[in-house]
Amino acid sequence: LYRETAISGAFLGVGIAFFVLLLSTRRVIVSILATLSIFCVLISVIGSTTMLGWTLGTTESILICVLAGFSVDYVVHLAHAFVVSKSRDNADKIRDAFGDMGMSVFNGMATSVIASVPLFLCTLVFFVKFGTFLCLTIVFSWVFANLGFMSCLAQIGGCGQQKSSVSGGSETIVVGGDGKGCGGELAEAVVC
């Protein structure tokens, strides 16, 4: 029962995170890469807690269910900063994203980790496990968002499809890119 609940809750959380990322970035590639980052956090936290000797019970099942919600924060901020960057080259978009959100994301990670430390000192097992879980999730989320997700964006890019204008009942969709950003040759299609 715990295993089924944890698995279904984790996949539901990752699925919701994908749709939130898709709505906030409007880029399928960026959303897929960000979701992959969240999935890596999920696997890393579950692996780490298993190495700590935790068995799957009520507490662990609940914590796994909320894991995607905790781990989406940093990746969505960096994804949004990447997407709204005015730069045309992926390297410049990465620099812009780190310049705009890098320090805020780091400070968010640092304060969350510091806030989890007092929970390690509690006598109730639930609070100790929650503090451990929170600290692991935050650290892995920051690492995968900054190193994994942004590295993938630097290599793959995140241009995909983007709306360029909507007028008179039709919209122009710009599709293209040269693999290095959203520049290069572009093809336009008018969609009614």
PDB file of C-alpha atoms in Angstrom:
ATOM      1  CA  LEU A   1       0.000   0.000   0.000  1.00  0.00           C
ATOM      2  CA  TYR A   2       2.770   2.462   0.925  1.00  0.00           C
ATOM      3  CA  ARG A   3       4.715   1.636  -2.224  1.00  0.00           C
ATOM      4  CA  GLU A   4       1.706   2.154  -4.507  1.00  0.00           C
ATOM      5  CA  THR A   5       0.792   5.420  -2.797  1.00  0.00           C
ATOM      6  CA  ALA A   6       4.351   6.733  -2.967  1.00  0.00           C
ATOM      7  CA  ILE A   7       4.774   5.783  -6.632  1.00  0.00           C
ATOM      8  CA  SER A   8       1.424   7.194  -7.736  1.00  0.00           C
ATOM      9  CA  GLY A   9       1.938  10.361  -5.689  1.00  0.00           C
ATOM     10  CA  ALA A  10       5.442  10.878  -7.065  1.00  0.00           C
ATOM     11  CA  PHE A  11       4.359  10.421 -10.680  1.00  0.00           C
ATOM     12  CA  LEU A  12       1.341  12.653 -10.157  1.00  0.00           C
ATOM     13  CA  GLY A  13       3.585  15.330  -8.657  1.00  0.00           C
ATOM     14  CA  VAL A  14       6.075  15.095 -11.527  1.00  0.00           C
ATOM     15  CA  GLY A  15       3.197  15.249 -14.046  1.00  0.00           C
ATOM     16  CA  ILE A  16       1.735  18.353 -12.410  1.00  0.00           C
ATOM     17  CA  ALA A  17       5.210  19.901 -12.315  1.00  0.00           C
ATOM     18  CA  PHE A  18       5.569  19.256 -16.075  1.00  0.00           C
ATOM     19  CA  PHE A  19       2.327  21.069 -16.831  1.00  0.00           C
ATOM     20  CA  VAL A  20       3.248  23.968 -14.530  1.00  0.00           C
ATOM     21  CA  LEU A  21       6.602  24.228 -16.304  1.00  0.00           C
ATOM     22  CA  LEU A  22       4.918  24.032 -19.703  1.00  0.00           C
ATOM     23  CA  LEU A  23       2.486  26.793 -18.763  1.00  0.00           C
ATOM     24  CA  SER A  24       5.191  29.023 -17.308  1.00  0.00           C
ATOM     25  CA  THR A  25       7.792  28.587 -20.064  1.00  0.00           C
ATOM     26  CA  ARG A  26       5.646  27.669 -23.101  1.00  0.00           C
ATOM     27  CA  ARG A  27       8.569  25.589 -24.340  1.00  0.00           C
ATOM     28  CA  VAL A  28       8.221  21.823 -24.614  1.00  0.00           C
ATOM     29  CA  ILE A  29      11.962  21.145 -24.672  1.00  0.00           C
ATOM     30  CA  VAL A  30      12.597  23.313 -21.613  1.00  0.00           C
ATOM     31  CA  SER A  31       9.693  21.655 -19.788  1.00  0.00           C
ATOM     32  CA  ILE A  32      10.938  18.162 -20.613  1.00  0.00           C
ATOM     33  CA  LEU A  33      14.480  18.958 -19.464  1.00  0.00           C
ATOM     34  CA  ALA A  34      13.185  20.567 -16.266  1.00  0.00           C
ATOM     35  CA  THR A  35      10.962  17.553 -15.586  1.00  0.00           C
ATOM     36  CA  LEU A  36      13.962  15.281 -16.129  1.00  0.00           C
ATOM     37  CA  SER A  37      15.798  17.340 -13.521  1.00  0.00           C
ATOM     38  CA  ILE A  38      12.920  16.863 -11.064  1.00  0.00           C
ATOM     39  CA  PHE A  39      12.878  13.133 -11.782  1.00  0.00           C
ATOM     40  CA  CYS A  40      16.635  12.980 -11.063  1.00  0.00           C
ATOM     41  CA  VAL A  41      16.018  14.721  -7.734  1.00  0.00           C
ATOM     42  CA  LEU A  42      13.312  12.159  -6.950  1.00  0.00           C
ATOM     43  CA  ILE A  43      15.614   9.221  -7.687  1.00  0.00           C
ATOM     44  CA  SER A  44      18.527  10.786  -5.778  1.00  0.00           C
ATOM     45  CA  VAL A  45      16.495  11.525  -2.646  1.00  0.00           C
ATOM     46  CA  ILE A  46      14.898   8.064  -2.617  1.00  0.00           C
ATOM     47  CA  GLY A  47      18.332   6.493  -3.141  1.00  0.00           C
ATOM     48  CA  SER A  48      19.889   8.572  -0.371  1.00  0.00           C
ATOM     49  CA  THR A  49      17.162   7.771   2.135  1.00  0.00           C
ATOM     50  CA  THR A  50      17.464   4.092   1.248  1.00  0.00           C
ATOM     51  CA  MET A  51      21.208   4.298   1.902  1.00  0.00           C
ATOM     52  CA  LEU A  52      20.385   5.901   5.263  1.00  0.00           C
ATOM     53  CA  GLY A  53      18.425   2.758   6.104  1.00  0.00           C
ATOM     54  CA  TRP A  54      14.918   4.181   5.873  1.00  0.00           C
ATOM     55  CA  THR A  55      12.121   1.753   5.109  1.00  0.00           C
ATOM     56  CA  LEU A  56       8.971   2.807   3.308  1.00  0.00           C
ATOM     57  CA  GLY A  57       6.311   3.662   5.882  1.00  0.00           C
ATOM     58  CA  THR A  58       3.634   6.300   6.278  1.00  0.00           C
ATOM     59  CA  THR A  59       6.042   9.189   6.828  1.00  0.00           C
ATOM     60  CA  GLU A  60       8.309   8.276   3.918  1.00  0.00           C
ATOM     61  CA  SER A  61       5.349   7.736   1.605  1.00  0.00           C
ATOM     62  CA  ILE A  62       3.974  11.199   2.377  1.00  0.00           C
ATOM     63  CA  LEU A  63       7.399  12.786   1.918  1.00  0.00           C
ATOM     64  CA  ILE A  64       7.868  11.115  -1.486  1.00  0.00           C
ATOM     65  CA  CYS A  65       4.452  12.396  -2.576  1.00  0.00           C
ATOM     66  CA  VAL A  66       5.442  16.031  -1.915  1.00  0.00           C
ATOM     67  CA  LEU A  67       8.942  15.671  -3.347  1.00  0.00           C
ATOM     68  CA  ALA A  68       8.140  17.079  -6.808  1.00  0.00           C
ATOM     69  CA  GLY A  69       6.572  20.168  -5.270  1.00  0.00           C
ATOM     70  CA  PHE A  70       9.704  20.871  -3.250  1.00  0.00           C
ATOM     71  CA  SER A  71      12.069  20.243  -6.152  1.00  0.00           C
ATOM     72  CA  VAL A  72      10.339  22.319  -8.869  1.00  0.00           C
ATOM     73  CA  ASP A  73      11.182  25.715  -7.386  1.00  0.00           C
ATOM     74  CA  TYR A  74      14.754  26.298  -8.559  1.00  0.00           C
ATOM     75  CA  VAL A  75      14.359  24.724 -11.973  1.00  0.00           C
ATOM     76  CA  VAL A  76      11.246  26.780 -12.791  1.00  0.00           C
ATOM     77  CA  HIS A  77      13.003  30.032 -11.876  1.00  0.00           C
ATOM     78  CA  LEU A  78      16.023  29.221 -14.024  1.00  0.00           C
ATOM     79  CA  ALA A  79      13.838  27.949 -16.886  1.00  0.00           C
ATOM     80  CA  HIS A  80      11.783  31.127 -16.889  1.00  0.00           C
ATOM     81  CA  ALA A  81      14.892  33.315 -16.793  1.00  0.00           C
ATOM     82  CA  PHE A  82      16.341  31.345 -19.721  1.00  0.00           C
ATOM     83  CA  VAL A  83      13.163  31.659 -21.771  1.00  0.00           C
ATOM     84  CA  VAL A  84      12.650  35.398 -21.228  1.00  0.00           C
ATOM     85  CA  SER A  85      16.270  36.247 -21.986  1.00  0.00           C
ATOM     86  CA  LYS A  86      16.577  38.608 -24.954  1.00  0.00           C
ATOM     87  CA  SER A  87      19.825  36.941 -26.054  1.00  0.00           C
ATOM     88  CA  ARG A  88      19.866  34.825 -29.197  1.00  0.00           C
ATOM     89  CA  ASP A  89      22.704  32.443 -28.317  1.00  0.00           C
ATOM     90  CA  ASN A  90      22.281  29.637 -25.766  1.00  0.00           C
ATOM     91  CA  ALA A  91      25.505  30.549 -23.956  1.00  0.00           C
ATOM     92  CA  ASP A  92      24.285  34.123 -23.534  1.00  0.00           C
ATOM     93  CA  LYS A  93      20.844  32.904 -22.431  1.00  0.00           C
ATOM     94  CA  ILE A  94      22.512  30.716 -19.769  1.00  0.00           C
ATOM     95  CA  ARG A  95      24.602  33.670 -18.572  1.00  0.00           C
ATOM     96  CA  ASP A  96      21.500  35.861 -18.450  1.00  0.00           C
ATOM     97  CA  ALA A  97      19.548  33.227 -16.502  1.00  0.00           C
ATOM     98  CA  PHE A  98      22.352  32.788 -13.968  1.00  0.00           C
ATOM     99  CA  GLY A  99      22.831  36.563 -13.800  1.00  0.00           C
ATOM    100  CA  ASP A 100      19.132  37.213 -13.195  1.00  0.00           C
ATOM    101  CA  MET A 101      18.220  34.295 -10.938  1.00  0.00           C
ATOM    102  CA  GLY A 102      21.450  32.538  -9.908  1.00  0.00           C
ATOM    103  CA  MET A 103      22.007  34.426  -6.668  1.00  0.00           C
ATOM    104  CA  SER A 104      18.324  34.296  -5.697  1.00  0.00           C
ATOM    105  CA  VAL A 105      18.205  30.550  -6.309  1.00  0.00           C
ATOM    106  CA  PHE A 106      21.407  30.046  -4.303  1.00  0.00           C
ATOM    107  CA  ASN A 107      20.107  32.147  -1.407  1.00  0.00           C
ATOM    108  CA  GLY A 108      16.827  30.219  -1.458  1.00  0.00           C
ATOM    109  CA  MET A 109      18.767  26.966  -1.261  1.00  0.00           C
ATOM    110  CA  ALA A 110      21.012  28.213   1.528  1.00  0.00           C
ATOM    111  CA  THR A 111      18.171  29.515   3.708  1.00  0.00           C
ATOM    112  CA  SER A 112      16.136  26.313   3.211  1.00  0.00           C
ATOM    113  CA  VAL A 113      19.093  24.130   4.187  1.00  0.00           C
ATOM    114  CA  ILE A 114      19.772  26.313   7.232  1.00  0.00           C
ATOM    115  CA  ALA A 115      16.082  26.098   8.185  1.00  0.00           C
ATOM    116  CA  SER A 116      16.214  22.297   8.021  1.00  0.00           C
ATOM    117  CA  VAL A 117      19.185  22.014  10.411  1.00  0.00           C
ATOM    118  CA  PRO A 118      17.199  22.540  13.663  1.00  0.00           C
ATOM    119  CA  LEU A 119      14.927  19.670  12.638  1.00  0.00           C
ATOM    120  CA  PHE A 120      17.915  17.310  12.904  1.00  0.00           C
ATOM    121  CA  LEU A 121      18.011  18.032  16.649  1.00  0.00           C
ATOM    122  CA  CYS A 122      14.388  17.074  17.354  1.00  0.00           C
ATOM    123  CA  THR A 123      13.513  14.008  19.386  1.00  0.00           C
ATOM    124  CA  LEU A 124      10.445  13.099  17.338  1.00  0.00           C
ATOM    125  CA  VAL A 125      11.432  10.827  14.460  1.00  0.00           C
ATOM    126  CA  PHE A 126       8.997  12.514  12.060  1.00  0.00           C
ATOM    127  CA  PHE A 127      10.716  15.894  12.387  1.00  0.00           C
ATOM    128  CA  VAL A 128      14.198  14.401  12.028  1.00  0.00           C
ATOM    129  CA  LYS A 129      13.123  12.560   8.878  1.00  0.00           C
ATOM    130  CA  PHE A 130      11.381  15.643   7.516  1.00  0.00           C
ATOM    131  CA  GLY A 131      14.506  17.751   8.107  1.00  0.00           C
ATOM    132  CA  THR A 132      16.693  15.153   6.422  1.00  0.00           C
ATOM    133  CA  PHE A 133      14.256  14.834   3.543  1.00  0.00           C
ATOM    134  CA  LEU A 134      13.986  18.619   3.133  1.00  0.00           C
ATOM    135  CA  CYS A 135      17.746  19.114   3.219  1.00  0.00           C
ATOM    136  CA  LEU A 136      18.388  16.319   0.687  1.00  0.00           C
ATOM    137  CA  THR A 137      15.625  17.544  -1.619  1.00  0.00           C
ATOM    138  CA  ILE A 138      16.806  21.150  -1.560  1.00  0.00           C
ATOM    139  CA  VAL A 139      20.470  20.291  -2.129  1.00  0.00           C
ATOM    140  CA  PHE A 140      19.771  17.799  -4.937  1.00  0.00           C
ATOM    141  CA  SER A 141      17.264  20.191  -6.490  1.00  0.00           C
ATOM    142  CA  TRP A 142      19.816  22.994  -6.542  1.00  0.00           C
ATOM    143  CA  VAL A 143      22.556  20.741  -7.939  1.00  0.00           C
ATOM    144  CA  PHE A 144      20.401  19.278 -10.706  1.00  0.00           C
ATOM    145  CA  ALA A 145      18.856  22.650 -11.604  1.00  0.00           C
ATOM    146  CA  ASN A 146      22.169  24.490 -11.806  1.00  0.00           C
ATOM    147  CA  LEU A 147      24.465  21.796 -13.128  1.00  0.00           C
ATOM    148  CA  GLY A 148      22.231  19.284 -14.912  1.00  0.00           C
ATOM    149  CA  PHE A 149      19.325  21.332 -16.262  1.00  0.00           C
ATOM    150  CA  MET A 150      21.327  24.387 -17.285  1.00  0.00           C
ATOM    151  CA  SER A 151      24.019  22.210 -18.891  1.00  0.00           C
ATOM    152  CA  CYS A 152      21.367  20.436 -20.938  1.00  0.00           C
ATOM    153  CA  LEU A 153      19.889  23.780 -21.984  1.00  0.00           C
ATOM    154  CA  ALA A 154      23.339  24.979 -23.009  1.00  0.00           C
ATOM    155  CA  GLN A 155      23.772  21.943 -25.253  1.00  0.00           C
ATOM    156  CA  ILE A 156      20.249  21.342 -26.538  1.00  0.00           C
ATOM    157  CA  GLY A 157      18.702  24.771 -26.257  1.00  0.00           C
ATOM    158  CA  GLY A 158      15.113  25.484 -25.539  1.00  0.00           C
ATOM    159  CA  CYS A 159      13.824  27.363 -28.529  1.00  0.00           C
ATOM    160  CA  GLY A 160      11.216  24.960 -29.857  1.00  0.00           C
ATOM    161  CA  GLN A 161       8.033  26.780 -30.808  1.00  0.00           C
ATOM    162  CA  GLN A 162       7.347  30.293 -29.748  1.00  0.00           C
ATOM    163  CA  LYS A 163       4.486  32.625 -30.495  1.00  0.00           C
ATOM    164  CA  SER A 164       5.671  35.784 -32.112  1.00  0.00           C
ATOM    165  CA  SER A 165       2.397  37.602 -32.693  1.00  0.00           C
ATOM    166  CA  VAL A 166      -1.357  37.296 -32.614  1.00  0.00           C
ATOM    167  CA  SER A 167      -3.469  39.561 -34.791  1.00  0.00           C
ATOM    168  CA  GLY A 168      -6.760  39.532 -36.619  1.00  0.00           C
ATOM    169  CA  GLY A 169      -7.862  36.009 -35.680  1.00  0.00           C
ATOM    170  CA  SER A 170      -4.633  34.333 -36.750  1.00  0.00           C
ATOM    171  CA  GLU A 171      -1.331  33.857 -35.034  1.00  0.00           C
ATOM    172  CA  THR A 172       2.168  33.561 -36.373  1.00  0.00           C
ATOM    173  CA  ILE A 173       4.220  30.714 -34.976  1.00  0.00           C
ATOM    174  CA  VAL A 174       7.984  30.969 -35.325  1.00  0.00           C
ATOM    175  CA  VAL A 175       9.738  27.615 -35.473  1.00  0.00           C
ATOM    176  CA  GLY A 176      13.438  27.339 -35.906  1.00  0.00           C
ATOM    177  CA  GLY A 177      16.834  27.856 -34.537  1.00  0.00           C
ATOM    178  CA  ASP A 178      20.291  26.733 -35.428  1.00  0.00           C
ATOM    179  CA  GLY A 179      20.885  24.537 -32.386  1.00  0.00           C
ATOM    180  CA  LYS A 180      22.723  27.377 -30.663  1.00  0.00           C
ATOM    181  CA  GLY A 181      19.737  29.393 -29.562  1.00  0.00           C
ATOM    182  CA  CYS A 182      16.661  30.930 -31.048  1.00  0.00           C
ATOM    183  CA  GLY A 183      18.544  32.592 -33.887  1.00  0.00           C
ATOM    184  CA  GLY A 184      19.434  31.102 -37.220  1.00  0.00           C
ATOM    185  CA  GLU A 185      16.979  30.543 -40.015  1.00  0.00           C
ATOM    186  CA  LEU A 186      13.358  30.785 -39.026  1.00  0.00           C
ATOM    187  CA  ALA A 187      10.273  29.394 -40.695  1.00  0.00           C
ATOM    188  CA  GLU A 188       6.943  31.093 -40.128  1.00  0.00           C
ATOM    189  CA  ALA A 189       3.512  29.551 -40.324  1.00  0.00           C
ATOM    190  CA  VAL A 190       0.207  31.358 -39.960  1.00  0.00           C
ATOM    191  CA  VAL A 191      -2.293  29.386 -37.909  1.00  0.00           C
ATOM    192  CA  CYS A 192      -5.964  30.389 -38.062  1.00  0.00           C
TER     193      CYS A 192
END
